Amino acid sequence: MSKHKKVNGQLLQMNKTFKQLKEKQRVKISEWMYSAYKKQVEEGLTNDEAIMLVMDKIEKAEIWIPDHEIVQRYNSKKKQYRNRLLSEKVPQHIFLMEKILDKAQEKMDSLEKQIEEYREFQLEIKKLESYYTSQQWKDDFSMDEKGEFPDRLKRGVLSEDGIYNVLERNRELLERIGTTDDEDKETGDR
């Protein structure tokens, strides 16, 4: 049996599928199907009536595709069309607020993790504070003043204000995140 048939002087492929249509044709037909689905829902049309609306437009556009392909495609897309129609009825601010909610949760999760890591890092800051108040720091500072360390050495811990400023900033940050010195000491004791 031949896959082609001559109709009104045109040779038509009888087993043509929706996927074999040109992209523009597929897009047009999909739009027509969605419009027909909306009309079906709003006006209570039957499936056959909705499909006939699509078929009429296909015929007027002179697109050849077997009827069963359109029926199958329409029926397979109805759930997608339903979801699209429902989403069009949702006020746009709902989507915006949902996006903000998701972003807020993401940022809070990230911040909570960073705060926990910062609290755990307090043990290291205690070591820095102990060094700053020790005789070792005084000796290291004195050696640096005498030029006993190489010029290329990074000297943040040997400046008089470097460690002090970090320790003060640490106290301020702990106050901002609601951690007390008592909690600090507990972290240091672990």
Tab-separated table of C-alpha atoms in Angstrom:
chain	number	residue	atom	x	y	z
A	1	MET	CA	0.000	0.000	0.000
A	2	SER	CA	1.383	3.404	-0.963
A	3	LYS	CA	2.261	5.941	1.704
A	4	HIS	CA	1.236	8.775	-0.622
A	5	LYS	CA	-2.065	9.786	-2.193
A	6	LYS	CA	-2.912	12.435	-4.751
A	7	VAL	CA	-5.580	14.828	-3.404
A	8	ASN	CA	-6.684	17.945	-5.336
A	9	GLY	CA	-3.577	17.719	-7.491
A	10	GLN	CA	-1.218	17.464	-4.488
A	11	LEU	CA	0.768	14.403	-3.506
A	12	LEU	CA	0.158	13.901	0.226
A	13	GLN	CA	2.043	11.644	2.619
A	14	MET	CA	-0.671	9.587	4.296
A	15	ASN	CA	1.395	8.463	7.298
A	16	LYS	CA	2.809	11.910	8.161
A	17	THR	CA	3.321	12.522	11.887
A	18	PHE	CA	3.056	15.716	13.895
A	19	LYS	CA	6.833	15.696	14.413
A	20	GLN	CA	7.398	15.733	10.662
A	21	LEU	CA	5.680	19.102	10.284
A	22	LYS	CA	7.766	22.261	10.008
A	23	GLU	CA	8.524	23.965	13.334
A	24	LYS	CA	6.316	26.949	12.432
A	25	GLN	CA	3.425	24.624	11.642
A	26	ARG	CA	3.821	22.705	14.894
A	27	VAL	CA	3.859	25.976	16.881
A	28	LYS	CA	0.740	27.281	15.117
A	29	ILE	CA	-1.164	24.040	15.632
A	30	SER	CA	-0.145	23.904	19.295
A	31	GLU	CA	-1.456	27.458	19.791
A	32	TRP	CA	-4.713	26.519	18.059
A	33	MET	CA	-5.040	23.444	20.260
A	34	TYR	CA	-4.535	25.499	23.409
A	35	SER	CA	-7.112	28.049	22.255
A	36	ALA	CA	-9.536	25.214	21.489
A	37	TYR	CA	-8.900	23.714	24.937
A	38	LYS	CA	-9.615	27.074	26.616
A	39	LYS	CA	-12.831	27.341	24.650
A	40	GLN	CA	-13.725	23.743	25.558
A	41	VAL	CA	-13.308	24.525	29.260
A	42	GLU	CA	-15.005	27.940	29.197
A	43	GLU	CA	-17.930	26.999	26.937
A	44	GLY	CA	-18.312	23.331	27.771
A	45	LEU	CA	-17.483	22.046	24.278
A	46	THR	CA	-17.054	18.348	23.717
A	47	ASN	CA	-13.658	16.922	22.788
A	48	ASP	CA	-14.819	16.418	19.201
A	49	GLU	CA	-16.047	20.028	18.937
A	50	ALA	CA	-12.724	21.363	20.247
A	51	ILE	CA	-10.761	19.186	17.837
A	52	MET	CA	-12.965	20.353	14.925
A	53	LEU	CA	-12.000	23.968	15.728
A	54	VAL	CA	-8.357	22.968	15.349
A	55	MET	CA	-9.010	20.956	12.178
A	56	ASP	CA	-10.796	23.924	10.559
A	57	LYS	CA	-7.782	26.175	11.178
A	58	ILE	CA	-5.378	23.530	9.898
A	59	GLU	CA	-7.432	23.162	6.727
A	60	LYS	CA	-7.611	26.943	6.171
A	61	ALA	CA	-3.822	27.174	6.637
A	62	GLU	CA	-3.469	24.368	4.061
A	63	ILE	CA	-1.368	22.199	6.350
A	64	TRP	CA	-1.590	18.491	5.590
A	65	ILE	CA	-1.587	16.161	8.570
A	66	PRO	CA	-3.768	13.065	9.104
A	67	ASP	CA	-6.736	13.685	11.422
A	68	HIS	CA	-5.761	10.904	13.812
A	69	GLU	CA	-2.422	12.691	14.469
A	70	ILE	CA	-4.256	15.821	15.612
A	71	VAL	CA	-6.716	13.846	17.763
A	72	GLN	CA	-3.850	11.938	19.412
A	73	ARG	CA	-1.778	15.100	19.935
A	74	TYR	CA	-4.711	17.053	21.395
A	75	ASN	CA	-5.613	14.283	23.834
A	76	SER	CA	-1.982	13.828	24.924
A	77	LYS	CA	-1.584	17.584	25.607
A	78	LYS	CA	-4.803	18.196	27.560
A	79	LYS	CA	-3.149	17.821	30.969
A	80	GLN	CA	-0.409	20.271	29.972
A	81	TYR	CA	-3.032	22.713	28.662
A	82	ARG	CA	-4.996	22.373	31.896
A	83	ASN	CA	-1.918	23.224	33.976
A	84	ARG	CA	-1.081	26.157	31.705
A	85	LEU	CA	-4.623	27.480	31.969
A	86	LEU	CA	-4.569	27.180	35.749
A	87	SER	CA	-1.229	28.990	35.979
A	88	GLU	CA	-2.564	31.841	33.828
A	89	LYS	CA	-5.337	32.377	36.349
A	90	VAL	CA	-2.881	32.671	39.255
A	91	PRO	CA	-2.082	36.315	40.098
A	92	GLN	CA	1.527	37.101	39.154
A	93	HIS	CA	2.355	38.377	42.646
A	94	ILE	CA	1.957	34.804	43.936
A	95	PHE	CA	4.866	33.693	41.729
A	96	LEU	CA	6.918	36.712	42.842
A	97	MET	CA	6.243	36.062	46.536
A	98	GLU	CA	7.059	32.359	46.073
A	99	LYS	CA	10.382	33.332	44.513
A	100	ILE	CA	11.141	35.658	47.440
A	101	LEU	CA	10.186	32.930	49.930
A	102	ASP	CA	12.503	30.407	48.255
A	103	LYS	CA	15.363	32.931	48.167
A	104	ALA	CA	14.807	33.868	51.831
A	105	GLN	CA	14.923	30.220	52.902
A	106	GLU	CA	18.070	29.655	50.851
A	107	LYS	CA	19.799	32.705	52.372
A	108	MET	CA	18.734	31.796	55.918
A	109	ASP	CA	20.000	28.232	55.502
A	110	SER	CA	23.300	29.597	54.241
A	111	LEU	CA	23.547	32.151	57.057
A	112	GLU	CA	22.739	29.582	59.759
A	113	LYS	CA	25.487	27.344	58.409
A	114	GLN	CA	27.965	30.233	58.352
A	115	ILE	CA	27.013	31.300	61.901
A	116	GLU	CA	27.550	27.750	63.143
A	117	GLU	CA	30.930	27.588	61.408
A	118	TYR	CA	31.819	30.987	62.900
A	119	ARG	CA	30.872	29.836	66.396
A	120	GLU	CA	32.999	26.731	65.961
A	121	PHE	CA	35.885	28.938	64.791
A	122	GLN	CA	35.861	30.711	68.162
A	123	LEU	CA	38.339	28.098	69.423
A	124	GLU	CA	40.862	29.429	66.899
A	125	ILE	CA	40.124	33.026	67.857
A	126	LYS	CA	40.740	32.089	71.507
A	127	LYS	CA	44.166	30.805	70.449
A	128	LEU	CA	44.842	34.134	68.732
A	129	GLU	CA	43.743	36.040	71.840
A	130	SER	CA	45.951	33.862	74.049
A	131	TYR	CA	48.908	34.503	71.763
A	132	TYR	CA	48.228	38.277	71.800
A	133	THR	CA	48.235	38.387	75.606
A	134	SER	CA	51.277	36.114	75.983
A	135	GLN	CA	54.933	36.828	76.558
A	136	GLN	CA	55.570	35.079	73.215
A	137	TRP	CA	53.748	37.855	71.332
A	138	LYS	CA	55.738	40.514	73.216
A	139	ASP	CA	58.983	38.768	72.334
A	140	ASP	CA	57.916	38.365	68.657
A	141	PHE	CA	56.886	42.008	68.516
A	142	SER	CA	60.219	43.099	69.956
A	143	MET	CA	62.152	40.953	67.462
A	144	ASP	CA	60.169	42.489	64.610
A	145	GLU	CA	60.873	45.995	65.906
A	146	LYS	CA	64.598	45.167	65.861
A	147	GLY	CA	64.316	44.011	62.216
A	148	GLU	CA	65.075	40.355	62.935
A	149	PHE	CA	62.365	39.053	60.568
A	150	PRO	CA	62.549	39.176	56.763
A	151	ASP	CA	60.974	42.189	55.027
A	152	ARG	CA	58.590	40.048	52.947
A	153	LEU	CA	57.004	38.504	56.100
A	154	LYS	CA	53.304	39.291	56.506
A	155	ARG	CA	53.025	41.065	59.885
A	156	GLY	CA	49.311	41.374	60.728
A	157	VAL	CA	49.775	39.518	64.015
A	158	LEU	CA	52.825	41.617	64.902
A	159	SER	CA	51.117	44.997	64.559
A	160	GLU	CA	49.851	46.541	67.771
A	161	ASP	CA	46.373	47.104	66.390
A	162	GLY	CA	45.958	44.117	64.053
A	163	ILE	CA	44.939	41.434	66.572
A	164	TYR	CA	43.237	43.913	68.909
A	165	ASN	CA	40.965	45.183	66.089
A	166	VAL	CA	40.077	41.625	65.048
A	167	LEU	CA	39.267	40.626	68.637
A	168	GLU	CA	37.064	43.702	69.100
A	169	ARG	CA	35.303	43.073	65.817
A	170	ASN	CA	34.783	39.440	66.840
A	171	ARG	CA	33.129	40.551	70.118
A	172	GLU	CA	30.842	42.915	68.187
A	173	LEU	CA	29.879	40.191	65.717
A	174	LEU	CA	29.158	37.735	68.517
A	175	GLU	CA	26.855	40.326	70.103
A	176	ARG	CA	25.080	40.846	66.760
A	177	ILE	CA	24.429	37.135	66.286
A	178	GLY	CA	23.347	36.769	69.899
A	179	THR	CA	26.267	34.798	71.293
A	180	THR	CA	27.367	35.749	74.802
A	181	ASP	CA	30.804	35.470	76.341
A	182	ASP	CA	29.478	32.557	78.439
A	183	GLU	CA	28.608	30.643	75.279
A	184	ASP	CA	32.047	31.549	73.972
A	185	LYS	CA	33.669	30.030	77.029
A	186	GLU	CA	31.580	26.890	76.637
A	187	THR	CA	32.724	26.632	73.000
A	188	GLY	CA	36.308	27.139	74.148
A	189	ASP	CA	35.991	24.413	76.804
A	190	ARG	CA	34.913	21.743	74.309
